[in-house]
Amino acid sequence: MKYFAEKLDIAVIGAGHAGIEAALAAARLGCNTMIFAINLDSVGNMPCNPSIGGTSKGHLVREIDALGGEMGIAADKNTLQTRMLNTGKGPAVHSLRAQIDRRGYCAYMKNVIENRQNLQLKQAEIVSLTRDEDGLWHLLTRLEAEYTAKCVILATGTFLGGRIFVGDISYDSGPDGMFPAIELAQSLKDLGVQLRRFKTGTPPRLNRNSIDFSVMEPQYGDEHKVPFSFGFDGEIVNSEACYVTYTNDRTKQIILDNLHRSPLYGGKIDGVGPRYCPSIEDKIVRFAEKERHQLFVEPCGADTQEMYLQGLSSSLPEDVQLEFLHTIPGLEKAQVMRTAYAIEYDCVDPLSLRSSLEFRDFDGLYGAGQFNGSSGYEEAAAQGLVAGINAARKIKGNEPVILDRAGSYIGTLIDDLVTKGCTDPYRMMTSRSEYRLLLRQDNADRRLTPLGREIGLISDERWESFNRKLEMIEEEAERVRKVVIHPSDKLNEMLVSRETSALNIGVRMVELLRRPQISYADLAEFDTQRPDLPYEVFEQVEISIKYEGYLKRQEAQVAEMRRLEVRKLPEDIDYSKIVGLRLEAIEKLNKVRPENIGQASRISGVSPADISVLLIRLQGE
């Protein structure tokens, strides 16, 4: 028999990476919050790769941390190996990636939630979600407990309508053999939420003791270890190595011979898969000319022999997986602990959402993570943080926090989703941002920590530390403009060896740092007044000097973009009644309902001429 359980401010459905950040943010902002998980063992789970960060994803994690989120700290405390990617390129694309202790990460996040004031963690399946005339959302669990909430955040990951595929075998399931959320999917449809099907996959997990690492290429962590969290004061230890191996012609032939047994190519999977993380059978077909594909063999934890095989996602039958797996160097005798599978799930078209991640047509209902059509733990956590902040602000009567494209990758991610939508699982990439020289991972705190403080998620201690760092950067920048480096045989020998001109007279240190070939480290022994400062202070000063011209150019572009962003568009405007707009523009504008001119200008199918018409319309009001 149904019974009333509790009245909440905010209910978060799902305790993955999106749900965790949403619930913690809401609770930290003073809201009575409950986070529901189908199984408490799924809290913070990494059903795919046990890693955090990577190209552009590392940017997201540092931005989450700068705003006061938890993912960066959790990753730092459970790192097995850390590497900065793309160091051979400019700082705009440097991205931190860490291999994570999967179970350690889950345990850490569960403990943080359990000990958070204003936050309850509940193992319960939500089977029904309705909104009554009282304006409250009503949630019903499988055990017929009823909760009410002022706001609800849907962070269902791949559980919503989840279905597993392995060859001819398919069955309803969430990731890692968890129960799926079938009835909630139907309840959302009954509510009027338009759902669609996406799919993703995961590779097999192998027993370390059955792998021959001697024929593989080892990958070790960086000597200089950079944490994700700007406030992390512990020690990061590179305790594990990763390994690289490759597929070959035999692997390829086995997959091609059994392609008809793949549910992906047999038409059994309706969902759209991730474009930038295809299955091995998809790679073999799409890149037929390639002789081999790179695979990464990575640890799942410090206290397990389970190894993750990145790059070998598959939904082929188990016997075929074993056959092609044993053709790969080092894996000839590999024992599979978990079979690879594809999972199909329900998600929403993000065009249904505002930039605050609240539904346009359902007051107090928010979406975050894979439910919004994205892929990746980092993308999910970023959206969860924003949804949690805005749900809390709605309850307190405050305006939502809208992150713009010029201020963060999080803003770019959300703007892409709610303005352009996505036809396949959205993945963040540095190329998606037109302002990536400004949005570097190294300066995420300088860009976003003041906002995190204003929102209420940055502690006094963290704020004081941040301001001390800013003071050190300013003082060091001023010092290098004054310090003169005098010529010497040793200095000139170094300069010539770096393929730059020698000195005849003394020059200010800033002039030497402007040379692309010269770094702070190169000048260390010639800079007799060099202070003892943290590495990141020197990094910030050097980047600002070397890229000064480029940075000013992008800042001018940002100013123009923000000029358009402040031109708000009425929410109830009927674009079909505006003379001069093209038919395609009318259709797209009425569907997306942009919040301002800047957002309207980024909608596919809306031309500069259409924007001019809108500006004229606004001027006439």
Coordinates of C-alpha atoms in Angstrom, one line a residue:
M1 CA 0.0 0.0 0.0
K2 CA 1.3 3.4 -0.9
Y3 CA 2.5 5.6 2.0
F4 CA 3.8 9.2 2.2
A5 CA 7.6 9.1 3.1
E6 CA 9.0 12.6 3.0
K7 CA 8.8 16.1 1.7
L8 CA 12.0 17.3 -0.1
D9 CA 13.3 20.5 -1.6
I10 CA 15.2 18.6 -4.4
A11 CA 15.1 15.0 -5.5
V12 CA 17.9 13.7 -7.7
I13 CA 17.2 10.5 -9.6
G14 CA 20.4 8.7 -10.3
A15 CA 23.7 8.6 -8.4
G16 CA 26.2 8.6 -11.2
H17 CA 28.6 11.4 -12.0
A18 CA 25.8 13.9 -12.9
G19 CA 23.6 13.0 -9.9
I20 CA 26.4 13.2 -7.4
E21 CA 27.5 16.7 -8.4
A22 CA 23.8 17.9 -8.6
A23 CA 23.0 16.5 -5.2
L24 CA 26.1 17.8 -3.5
A25 CA 25.7 21.3 -5.0
A26 CA 22.1 21.5 -3.9
A27 CA 22.8 20.3 -0.4
R28 CA 25.8 22.6 0.0
L29 CA 23.5 25.5 -1.0
G30 CA 21.2 24.7 1.9
C31 CA 18.4 22.6 0.2
N32 CA 16.9 19.5 1.7
T33 CA 18.0 17.0 -0.9
M34 CA 17.7 13.3 -1.5
I35 CA 19.6 11.3 -4.2
F36 CA 18.0 8.0 -5.3
A37 CA 20.1 5.1 -6.7
I38 CA 18.7 1.8 -7.9
N39 CA 21.6 0.1 -6.2
L40 CA 24.0 1.9 -3.8
D41 CA 26.9 0.0 -5.4
S42 CA 26.2 2.2 -8.5
V43 CA 27.1 5.4 -6.7
G44 CA 30.0 7.0 -8.7
N45 CA 30.3 3.9 -10.8
M46 CA 32.6 3.9 -13.9
P47 CA 30.9 1.2 -16.0
C48 CA 33.2 2.2 -18.9
N49 CA 36.8 3.3 -18.7
P50 CA 38.0 3.8 -15.1
S51 CA 39.7 7.1 -16.0
I52 CA 39.0 10.8 -15.5
G53 CA 40.0 13.6 -17.9
G54 CA 41.6 13.4 -21.3
T55 CA 41.5 15.9 -24.2
S56 CA 39.1 18.7 -23.3
K57 CA 37.6 16.4 -20.6
G58 CA 40.4 17.4 -18.3
H59 CA 39.3 21.0 -18.9
L60 CA 35.8 20.2 -17.7
V61 CA 37.1 18.5 -14.5
R62 CA 39.2 21.5 -13.6
E63 CA 36.3 23.8 -14.2
I64 CA 34.0 21.6 -12.0
D65 CA 36.6 21.9 -9.3
A66 CA 37.0 25.7 -9.8
L67 CA 33.3 26.1 -9.2
G68 CA 33.3 24.0 -6.1
G69 CA 32.4 20.5 -7.4
E70 CA 33.8 17.2 -6.2
M71 CA 35.0 15.2 -9.2
G72 CA 38.5 16.6 -9.3
I73 CA 39.2 16.0 -5.6
A74 CA 37.8 12.5 -5.8
A75 CA 40.0 11.7 -8.9
D76 CA 43.1 13.1 -7.2
K77 CA 42.6 11.0 -4.1
N78 CA 42.2 7.8 -6.2
T79 CA 44.7 8.3 -9.0
L80 CA 46.8 5.3 -10.2
Q81 CA 48.5 7.1 -13.0
T82 CA 48.4 10.7 -14.2
R83 CA 49.6 12.1 -17.5
M84 CA 49.3 15.6 -19.2
L85 CA 48.2 15.0 -22.8
N86 CA 49.2 17.1 -25.9
T87 CA 52.2 18.7 -24.2
G88 CA 53.9 18.8 -27.7
K89 CA 51.2 21.4 -28.7
G90 CA 50.1 24.8 -27.3
P91 CA 48.7 25.2 -23.8
A92 CA 45.1 25.5 -25.1
V93 CA 45.0 21.8 -25.7
H94 CA 47.0 20.5 -22.8
S95 CA 44.7 18.1 -21.0
L96 CA 45.1 16.2 -17.8
R97 CA 44.1 12.5 -17.7
A98 CA 44.3 10.1 -14.8
Q99 CA 43.7 6.4 -14.5
I100 CA 41.5 5.9 -11.4
D101 CA 41.0 3.2 -8.8
R102 CA 37.5 2.4 -9.7
R103 CA 36.2 1.1 -6.4
G104 CA 38.2 3.6 -4.4
Y105 CA 36.5 6.4 -6.4
C106 CA 33.1 4.9 -5.8
A107 CA 33.7 4.5 -2.0
Y108 CA 35.1 8.0 -1.7
M109 CA 32.0 9.6 -3.4
K110 CA 29.6 7.5 -1.4
N111 CA 31.3 8.5 1.8
V112 CA 31.1 12.2 0.8
I113 CA 27.4 11.9 0.1
E114 CA 26.7 10.0 3.3
N115 CA 28.4 12.7 5.4
R116 CA 27.0 15.7 3.7
Q117 CA 24.6 17.8 5.7
N118 CA 21.1 18.4 4.0
L119 CA 21.7 15.3 1.8
Q120 CA 20.2 11.8 2.1
L121 CA 21.3 8.8 0.0
K122 CA 18.5 6.3 -0.7
Q123 CA 18.5 2.9 -2.5
A124 CA 15.2 3.0 -4.3
E125 CA 13.9 2.7 -7.8
I126 CA 11.6 5.6 -8.9
V127 CA 8.8 4.1 -11.0
S128 CA 6.6 7.2 -11.3
L129 CA 7.0 10.9 -11.6
T130 CA 4.1 13.3 -11.7
R131 CA 3.3 16.9 -11.0
D132 CA 0.2 17.8 -9.1
E133 CA -1.9 21.0 -9.0
D134 CA 0.0 21.9 -5.8
G135 CA 3.0 22.6 -8.0
L136 CA 5.1 19.8 -6.3
W137 CA 6.6 16.9 -8.0
H138 CA 5.5 13.5 -6.7
L139 CA 7.9 10.5 -6.9
L140 CA 6.8 7.0 -6.2
T141 CA 9.3 4.2 -5.5
R142 CA 9.0 0.5 -6.3
L143 CA 8.2 -0.2 -2.6
E144 CA 5.3 2.4 -2.9
A145 CA 6.9 5.1 -0.9
E146 CA 5.8 8.6 -2.1
Y147 CA 8.1 11.6 -1.9
T148 CA 7.3 15.2 -2.9
A149 CA 9.9 17.7 -4.2
K150 CA 9.9 21.3 -5.4
C151 CA 12.5 20.4 -8.0
V152 CA 13.6 17.1 -9.6
I153 CA 16.8 16.4 -11.4
L154 CA 16.9 13.5 -13.9
A155 CA 20.4 12.0 -14.0
T156 CA 19.5 8.5 -15.1
G157 CA 22.6 7.7 -17.1
T158 CA 22.1 4.5 -19.1
F159 CA 19.6 3.0 -16.7
L160 CA 16.5 4.6 -18.3
G161 CA 14.9 1.9 -20.4
G162 CA 18.3 0.2 -20.5
R163 CA 18.8 -2.9 -22.7
I164 CA 21.9 -5.0 -23.0
F165 CA 23.1 -6.5 -26.4
V166 CA 25.7 -9.3 -26.8
G167 CA 25.3 -10.9 -30.2
D168 CA 21.9 -12.5 -30.5
I169 CA 21.3 -12.1 -26.8
S170 CA 19.5 -9.1 -25.5
Y171 CA 17.7 -8.3 -22.2
D172 CA 16.5 -5.4 -20.1
S173 CA 19.3 -4.2 -17.8
G174 CA 21.3 -1.3 -16.6
P175 CA 25.1 -1.1 -16.8
D176 CA 27.1 -3.8 -15.0
G177 CA 24.1 -6.1 -14.5
M178 CA 22.1 -3.6 -12.5
F179 CA 18.4 -3.3 -12.7
P180 CA 17.1 -0.9 -15.5
A181 CA 14.6 1.9 -14.9
I182 CA 11.8 0.7 -17.2
E183 CA 8.7 2.1 -15.5
L184 CA 10.2 5.5 -15.0
A185 CA 10.8 5.7 -18.8
Q186 CA 7.1 5.1 -19.4
S187 CA 6.1 7.5 -16.7
L188 CA 8.2 10.3 -18.4
K189 CA 6.5 9.5 -21.7
D190 CA 3.1 9.7 -20.1
L191 CA 4.1 13.1 -18.6
G192 CA 4.8 14.3 -22.2
V193 CA 8.6 14.1 -22.2
Q194 CA 9.8 13.2 -25.7
L195 CA 12.4 10.4 -25.3
R196 CA 14.7 8.8 -27.9
R197 CA 17.2 5.9 -28.0
F198 CA 20.9 6.2 -27.8
K199 CA 23.4 3.5 -27.3
T200 CA 26.9 3.0 -26.0
G201 CA 29.3 0.1 -25.4
T202 CA 32.1 -1.2 -23.3
P203 CA 35.1 -3.5 -23.8
P204 CA 35.9 -6.8 -22.1
R205 CA 37.7 -6.8 -18.8
L206 CA 40.7 -9.2 -18.5
N207 CA 42.6 -10.9 -15.7
R208 CA 46.0 -9.3 -15.4
N209 CA 47.6 -12.6 -14.6
S210 CA 46.6 -14.0 -18.0
I211 CA 48.2 -11.1 -20.0
D212 CA 51.7 -11.1 -21.5
F213 CA 52.9 -7.5 -21.0
S214 CA 56.4 -8.2 -22.4
V215 CA 55.2 -7.8 -26.0
M216 CA 53.4 -4.6 -25.3
E217 CA 54.5 -1.0 -25.1
P218 CA 54.5 0.4 -21.5
Q219 CA 53.1 3.8 -20.7
Y220 CA 54.2 5.4 -17.5
G221 CA 52.9 8.5 -15.7
D222 CA 54.4 11.9 -15.7
E223 CA 57.3 12.8 -13.4
H224 CA 55.8 16.2 -12.8
K225 CA 52.3 15.3 -11.4
V226 CA 49.5 17.9 -11.8
P227 CA 46.3 17.4 -9.7
F228 CA 42.9 18.1 -11.1
S229 CA 41.9 20.0 -8.0
F230 CA 43.3 23.5 -7.4
G231 CA 42.9 22.9 -3.7
F232 CA 44.5 19.5 -3.5
D233 CA 47.3 19.4 -1.0
G234 CA 48.1 15.6 -0.9
E235 CA 50.6 13.5 -2.9
I236 CA 49.7 11.9 -6.2
V237 CA 51.6 8.7 -6.8
N238 CA 52.0 7.0 -10.2
S239 CA 51.7 3.5 -8.9
E240 CA 50.6 1.7 -12.1
A241 CA 51.7 1.4 -15.7
C242 CA 49.4 1.2 -18.7
Y243 CA 50.2 -0.7 -21.9
V244 CA 49.7 -0.4 -25.6
T245 CA 49.0 -3.3 -28.1
Y246 CA 47.4 -3.5 -31.5
T247 CA 44.9 -5.5 -33.5
N248 CA 46.1 -7.2 -36.8
D249 CA 44.8 -8.8 -40.0
R250 CA 43.7 -11.9 -38.2
T251 CA 41.6 -9.8 -35.7
K252 CA 40.1 -7.9 -38.6
Q253 CA 39.2 -11.0 -40.6
I254 CA 37.4 -12.7 -37.6
I255 CA 35.3 -9.6 -37.0
L256 CA 34.4 -9.3 -40.7
D257 CA 33.5 -13.0 -40.9
N258 CA 31.1 -12.6 -38.0
L259 CA 29.7 -9.2 -38.8
H260 CA 26.3 -10.7 -39.5
R261 CA 26.1 -11.8 -35.8
S262 CA 26.6 -8.2 -34.6
P263 CA 23.3 -6.7 -33.3
L264 CA 24.6 -3.3 -34.6
Y265 CA 24.8 -4.5 -38.2
G266 CA 21.9 -7.0 -37.8
G267 CA 19.4 -4.2 -37.2
K268 CA 18.6 -5.2 -33.6
I269 CA 19.9 -2.0 -32.1
D270 CA 17.8 1.0 -32.8
G271 CA 19.8 3.5 -30.7
V272 CA 22.4 5.9 -32.2
G273 CA 25.9 5.2 -30.9
P274 CA 28.8 7.6 -30.1
R275 CA 30.5 8.9 -33.2
Y276 CA 33.9 9.4 -31.5
C277 CA 34.0 6.2 -29.5
P278 CA 32.9 3.5 -32.0
S279 CA 33.0 -0.3 -31.4
I280 CA 35.8 -2.4 -32.8
E281 CA 33.4 -3.8 -35.4
D282 CA 32.4 -0.3 -36.4
K283 CA 36.1 0.7 -36.7
I284 CA 36.9 -2.3 -38.9
V285 CA 34.1 -1.3 -41.3
R286 CA 34.5 2.5 -41.3
F287 CA 38.3 2.4 -41.5
A288 CA 38.7 -0.6 -43.7
E289 CA 42.0 0.7 -45.1
K290 CA 43.7 0.6 -41.6
E291 CA 45.9 -2.4 -41.0
R292 CA 45.7 -2.2 -37.2
H293 CA 44.0 -0.4 -34.4
Q294 CA 45.6 0.8 -31.2
L295 CA 44.4 -0.7 -27.9
F296 CA 45.3 0.4 -24.3
V297 CA 45.5 -2.1 -21.5
E298 CA 44.7 -0.2 -18.3
P299 CA 44.3 -1.2 -14.6
C300 CA 40.8 -0.9 -12.9
G301 CA 42.2 -0.6 -9.4
A302 CA 45.1 -1.1 -7.0
D303 CA 43.4 -4.1 -5.3
T304 CA 42.1 -6.0 -8.3
Q305 CA 43.6 -8.0 -11.2
E306 CA 40.9 -6.6 -13.5
M307 CA 42.3 -4.8 -16.6
Y308 CA 40.3 -2.6 -18.9
L309 CA 40.8 -2.9 -22.7
Q310 CA 40.3 0.6 -24.1
G311 CA 39.5 0.7 -27.8
L312 CA 37.9 -2.7 -28.0
S313 CA 34.3 -2.0 -27.3
S314 CA 32.1 -4.6 -28.9
S315 CA 28.6 -6.2 -29.0
L316 CA 29.6 -9.3 -30.9
P317 CA 28.7 -12.7 -29.4
E318 CA 30.9 -13.9 -26.5
D319 CA 32.5 -16.7 -28.5
V320 CA 33.5 -14.3 -31.3
Q321 CA 34.9 -11.8 -28.7
L322 CA 37.1 -14.6 -27.3
E323 CA 38.3 -15.6 -30.8
F324 CA 39.4 -12.2 -32.0
L325 CA 40.8 -11.2 -28.6
H326 CA 43.2 -14.1 -28.6
T327 CA 44.7 -12.9 -31.9
I328 CA 46.1 -9.7 -30.3
P329 CA 49.7 -9.7 -29.2
G330 CA 49.9 -10.2 -25.4
L331 CA 46.3 -11.4 -25.2
E332 CA 46.7 -14.8 -26.7
K333 CA 45.8 -16.5 -23.4
A334 CA 43.8 -13.7 -21.9
Q335 CA 41.0 -14.7 -19.5
V336 CA 37.9 -12.5 -19.8
M337 CA 36.4 -11.5 -16.5
R338 CA 33.6 -9.4 -18.0
T339 CA 32.3 -9.8 -21.5
A340 CA 31.9 -6.6 -23.7
Y341 CA 28.4 -5.5 -24.3
A342 CA 26.4 -2.6 -25.9
I343 CA 23.7 -0.9 -24.0
E344 CA 20.7 1.0 -25.4
Y345 CA 18.9 3.6 -23.3
D346 CA 16.4 6.4 -23.3
C347 CA 17.4 10.0 -23.3
V348 CA 15.9 13.4 -24.0
D349 CA 16.4 15.8 -26.9
P350 CA 18.3 18.6 -25.2
L351 CA 16.6 21.2 -27.3
S352 CA 13.8 20.7 -24.7
L353 CA 16.0 22.4 -22.1
R354 CA 16.9 25.9 -21.2
S355 CA 20.5 27.0 -20.6
S356 CA 19.8 26.4 -16.9
L357 CA 19.1 22.8 -17.8
E358 CA 15.5 23.2 -16.7
F359 CA 12.8 21.8 -19.0
R360 CA 11.1 24.6 -21.0
D361 CA 7.7 22.9 -20.6
F362 CA 8.0 21.4 -17.1
D363 CA 8.6 23.9 -14.3
G364 CA 11.1 22.6 -11.7
L365 CA 12.2 19.6 -13.8
Y366 CA 15.9 19.4 -14.8
G367 CA 18.0 17.1 -16.9
A368 CA 21.7 16.2 -16.6
G369 CA 24.3 13.9 -18.1
Q370 CA 23.6 11.1 -20.5
F371 CA 19.9 11.8 -20.0
N372 CA 20.6 15.0 -21.9
G373 CA 22.2 13.1 -24.8
S374 CA 25.9 13.6 -23.8
S375 CA 28.5 10.9 -23.3
G376 CA 31.4 10.8 -20.7
Y377 CA 31.7 11.1 -17.0
E378 CA 33.1 14.6 -17.2
E379 CA 30.3 16.0 -19.4
A380 CA 27.8 14.4 -17.0
A381 CA 29.4 15.8 -13.8
A382 CA 29.6 19.3 -15.4
Q383 CA 25.9 19.3 -16.3
G384 CA 25.0 17.8 -12.9
L385 CA 26.8 20.7 -11.1
V386 CA 24.9 23.3 -13.1
A387 CA 21.5 21.6 -12.7
G388 CA 22.1 21.3 -8.9
I389 CA 23.1 24.9 -8.6
N390 CA 20.1 26.2 -10.6
A391 CA 17.6 23.9 -8.9
A392 CA 18.7 25.3 -5.6
R393 CA 18.7 28.9 -6.8
K394 CA 15.2 28.4 -8.2
I395 CA 13.9 27.3 -4.8
K396 CA 15.6 30.3 -3.1
G397 CA 14.1 32.7 -5.7
N398 CA 17.4 33.6 -7.3
E399 CA 18.2 33.9 -11.0
P400 CA 19.7 30.9 -12.7
V401 CA 23.5 30.7 -13.3
I402 CA 24.1 30.7 -17.1
L403 CA 27.6 29.9 -18.1
D404 CA 28.5 31.4 -21.5
R405 CA 30.8 29.9 -24.2
A406 CA 33.5 32.5 -23.6
G407 CA 33.9 31.7 -19.9
S408 CA 34.1 28.0 -19.8
Y409 CA 34.0 24.6 -21.6
I410 CA 31.0 23.8 -19.4
G411 CA 29.2 26.8 -20.9
T412 CA 30.2 25.6 -24.4
L413 CA 28.9 22.1 -23.6
I414 CA 25.5 23.2 -22.4
D415 CA 25.1 25.8 -25.1
D416 CA 25.9 23.2 -27.8
L417 CA 23.3 20.8 -26.3
V418 CA 20.4 23.3 -25.8
T419 CA 21.0 25.4 -28.9
K420 CA 22.2 22.9 -31.5
G421 CA 21.0 19.6 -30.1
C422 CA 22.7 16.3 -30.9
T423 CA 21.9 13.4 -33.2
D424 CA 24.4 11.1 -31.4
P425 CA 25.9 11.0 -27.9
Y426 CA 27.7 14.4 -27.5
R427 CA 31.4 14.4 -26.6
M428 CA 33.3 17.5 -25.5
M429 CA 36.4 18.4 -27.7
T430 CA 38.7 21.4 -27.6
S431 CA 37.7 22.1 -31.2
R432 CA 34.2 22.8 -30.2
S433 CA 35.2 26.0 -28.5
E434 CA 36.0 29.1 -30.6
Y435 CA 37.7 30.6 -27.5
R436 CA 40.0 27.7 -26.5
L437 CA 43.1 29.9 -26.0
L438 CA 41.2 31.7 -23.2
L439 CA 39.6 28.5 -21.9
R440 CA 42.8 26.6 -20.9
Q441 CA 42.7 24.0 -18.2
D442 CA 45.5 25.8 -16.3
N443 CA 43.5 28.9 -15.7
A444 CA 40.1 27.4 -14.8
D445 CA 40.3 28.7 -11.3
R446 CA 41.0 32.3 -12.5
R447 CA 38.0 32.1 -14.8
L448 CA 35.5 30.4 -12.5
T449 CA 36.4 30.4 -8.8
P450 CA 35.1 34.0 -8.3
L451 CA 31.7 32.7 -9.6
G452 CA 31.9 29.6 -7.4
R453 CA 32.5 31.9 -4.4
E454 CA 29.5 34.1 -5.4
I455 CA 27.3 31.1 -5.8
G456 CA 28.3 29.9 -2.3
L457 CA 30.3 26.7 -3.1
I458 CA 33.9 28.0 -2.4
S459 CA 35.0 27.9 1.2
D460 CA 36.8 30.7 3.0
E461 CA 40.0 28.7 3.1
R462 CA 39.9 28.0 -0.6
W463 CA 39.1 31.6 -1.4
E464 CA 42.0 32.9 0.6
S465 CA 44.4 30.4 -1.1
F466 CA 43.0 31.5 -4.5
N467 CA 43.6 35.2 -3.8
R468 CA 47.1 34.5 -2.6
K469 CA 47.8 32.8 -5.9
L470 CA 46.5 35.8 -7.8
E471 CA 48.8 38.1 -5.8
M472 CA 51.8 35.9 -6.6
I473 CA 51.0 35.9 -10.3
E474 CA 50.7 39.7 -10.4
E475 CA 53.9 40.3 -8.5
E476 CA 55.9 37.8 -10.6
A477 CA 54.5 39.3 -13.8
E478 CA 55.6 42.8 -12.6
R479 CA 59.0 41.4 -11.6
V480 CA 59.9 39.9 -15.0
R481 CA 59.0 43.2 -16.7
K482 CA 61.8 44.9 -14.6
V483 CA 64.5 42.2 -14.2
V484 CA 67.3 42.6 -16.7
I485 CA 69.2 39.5 -17.9
H486 CA 72.8 40.3 -19.0
P487 CA 74.6 38.5 -21.8
S488 CA 77.2 35.8 -21.0
D489 CA 78.9 33.0 -22.9
K490 CA 76.8 30.4 -21.2
L491 CA 73.5 32.3 -21.8
N492 CA 74.3 32.8 -25.5
E493 CA 75.3 29.2 -25.9
M494 CA 71.9 28.2 -24.5
L495 CA 70.0 30.7 -26.7
V496 CA 71.8 29.5 -29.9
S497 CA 71.2 25.9 -29.0
R498 CA 67.4 26.8 -28.8
E499 CA 67.8 28.3 -32.3
T500 CA 67.2 31.9 -31.2
S501 CA 69.6 34.9 -31.4
A502 CA 72.3 35.6 -28.8
L503 CA 72.5 38.8 -26.7
N504 CA 74.8 41.7 -27.1
I505 CA 73.3 43.8 -24.4
G506 CA 71.2 43.2 -21.4
V507 CA 67.4 42.8 -22.0
R508 CA 64.4 42.6 -19.7
M509 CA 63.4 39.0 -18.9
V510 CA 60.0 39.5 -20.4
E511 CA 61.6 40.0 -23.8
L512 CA 63.3 36.6 -23.6
L513 CA 60.2 34.9 -22.4
R514 CA 58.3 36.3 -25.4
R515 CA 60.6 34.1 -27.6
P516 CA 58.8 30.9 -28.5
Q517 CA 61.9 28.8 -28.0
I518 CA 62.6 30.0 -24.4
S519 CA 60.9 29.0 -21.2
Y520 CA 61.1 29.9 -17.5
A521 CA 63.1 26.7 -17.0
D522 CA 65.7 27.7 -19.6
L523 CA 66.3 31.0 -17.8
A524 CA 66.3 29.6 -14.2
E525 CA 70.1 29.7 -13.7
F526 CA 70.5 33.2 -15.3
D527 CA 67.6 34.7 -13.2
T528 CA 69.5 35.4 -10.0
Q529 CA 66.5 37.1 -8.4
R530 CA 64.0 34.3 -9.1
P531 CA 61.6 33.8 -6.1
D532 CA 60.5 30.5 -4.7
L533 CA 57.0 30.2 -6.1
P534 CA 54.7 27.3 -7.0
Y535 CA 55.0 25.9 -10.5
E536 CA 51.6 27.1 -11.6
V537 CA 52.5 30.7 -10.8
F538 CA 55.4 30.6 -13.3
E539 CA 53.1 28.8 -15.8
Q540 CA 50.5 31.5 -15.7
V541 CA 53.0 34.3 -16.1
E542 CA 54.8 32.6 -19.0
I543 CA 51.6 31.8 -20.9
S544 CA 50.3 35.4 -20.5
I545 CA 53.5 36.7 -21.9
K546 CA 54.0 34.3 -24.8
Y547 CA 50.4 34.5 -26.0
E548 CA 49.6 38.2 -25.1
G549 CA 48.7 39.2 -28.7
Y550 CA 46.5 36.1 -29.3
L551 CA 44.8 36.5 -25.9
K552 CA 43.9 40.2 -26.6
R553 CA 42.5 39.2 -30.0
Q554 CA 40.2 36.5 -28.4
E555 CA 39.2 38.9 -25.6
A556 CA 38.0 41.3 -28.3
Q557 CA 35.9 38.5 -29.9
V558 CA 34.5 37.7 -26.5
A559 CA 33.4 41.3 -26.0
E560 CA 31.5 41.2 -29.3
M561 CA 29.9 37.9 -28.4
R562 CA 28.8 39.2 -25.0
R563 CA 27.3 42.3 -26.6
L564 CA 24.9 40.0 -28.4
E565 CA 24.3 37.8 -25.4
V566 CA 22.9 40.6 -23.4
R567 CA 20.2 41.3 -26.0
K568 CA 17.4 39.2 -24.6
L569 CA 14.7 37.7 -26.7
P570 CA 11.1 37.5 -25.2
E571 CA 10.2 33.9 -24.3
D572 CA 6.7 34.3 -25.8
I573 CA 7.8 35.8 -29.1
D574 CA 6.1 34.3 -32.2
Y575 CA 8.8 34.2 -34.9
S576 CA 6.3 33.4 -37.6
K577 CA 4.9 37.0 -37.3
I578 CA 8.3 38.7 -37.8
V579 CA 8.5 40.0 -41.3
G580 CA 11.8 39.3 -43.1
L581 CA 12.8 36.0 -41.4
R582 CA 13.3 33.0 -43.7
L583 CA 11.0 30.0 -43.3
E584 CA 13.9 27.7 -42.1
A585 CA 14.8 30.4 -39.5
I586 CA 11.2 30.7 -38.3
E587 CA 11.0 26.9 -37.8
K588 CA 14.3 26.6 -36.0
L589 CA 13.7 29.7 -33.8
N590 CA 10.3 28.5 -32.7
K591 CA 11.7 25.1 -31.8
V592 CA 14.8 26.1 -29.9
R593 CA 13.3 29.3 -28.3
P594 CA 16.7 31.0 -27.9
E595 CA 17.1 33.2 -24.8
N596 CA 19.2 35.9 -26.5
I597 CA 20.6 37.1 -29.8
G598 CA 23.9 35.3 -29.3
Q599 CA 22.2 32.0 -28.8
A600 CA 20.0 32.6 -31.8
S601 CA 23.1 33.3 -34.0
R602 CA 24.4 29.8 -33.2
I603 CA 21.4 27.9 -34.3
S604 CA 22.0 25.9 -37.5
G605 CA 19.8 27.4 -40.2
V606 CA 19.6 30.9 -38.8
S607 CA 21.7 33.2 -41.0
P608 CA 23.3 36.6 -40.3
A609 CA 20.5 38.2 -42.3
D610 CA 18.0 36.6 -39.9
I611 CA 19.9 38.0 -36.9
S612 CA 19.8 41.5 -38.5
V613 CA 16.0 41.2 -38.7
L614 CA 15.8 40.2 -35.0
L615 CA 18.0 43.1 -34.0
I616 CA 15.8 45.5 -35.9
R617 CA 12.8 44.0 -34.2
L618 CA 14.4 44.5 -30.7
Q619 CA 15.3 48.0 -31.5
G620 CA 11.7 48.8 -32.4
E621 CA 10.4 47.6 -29.1

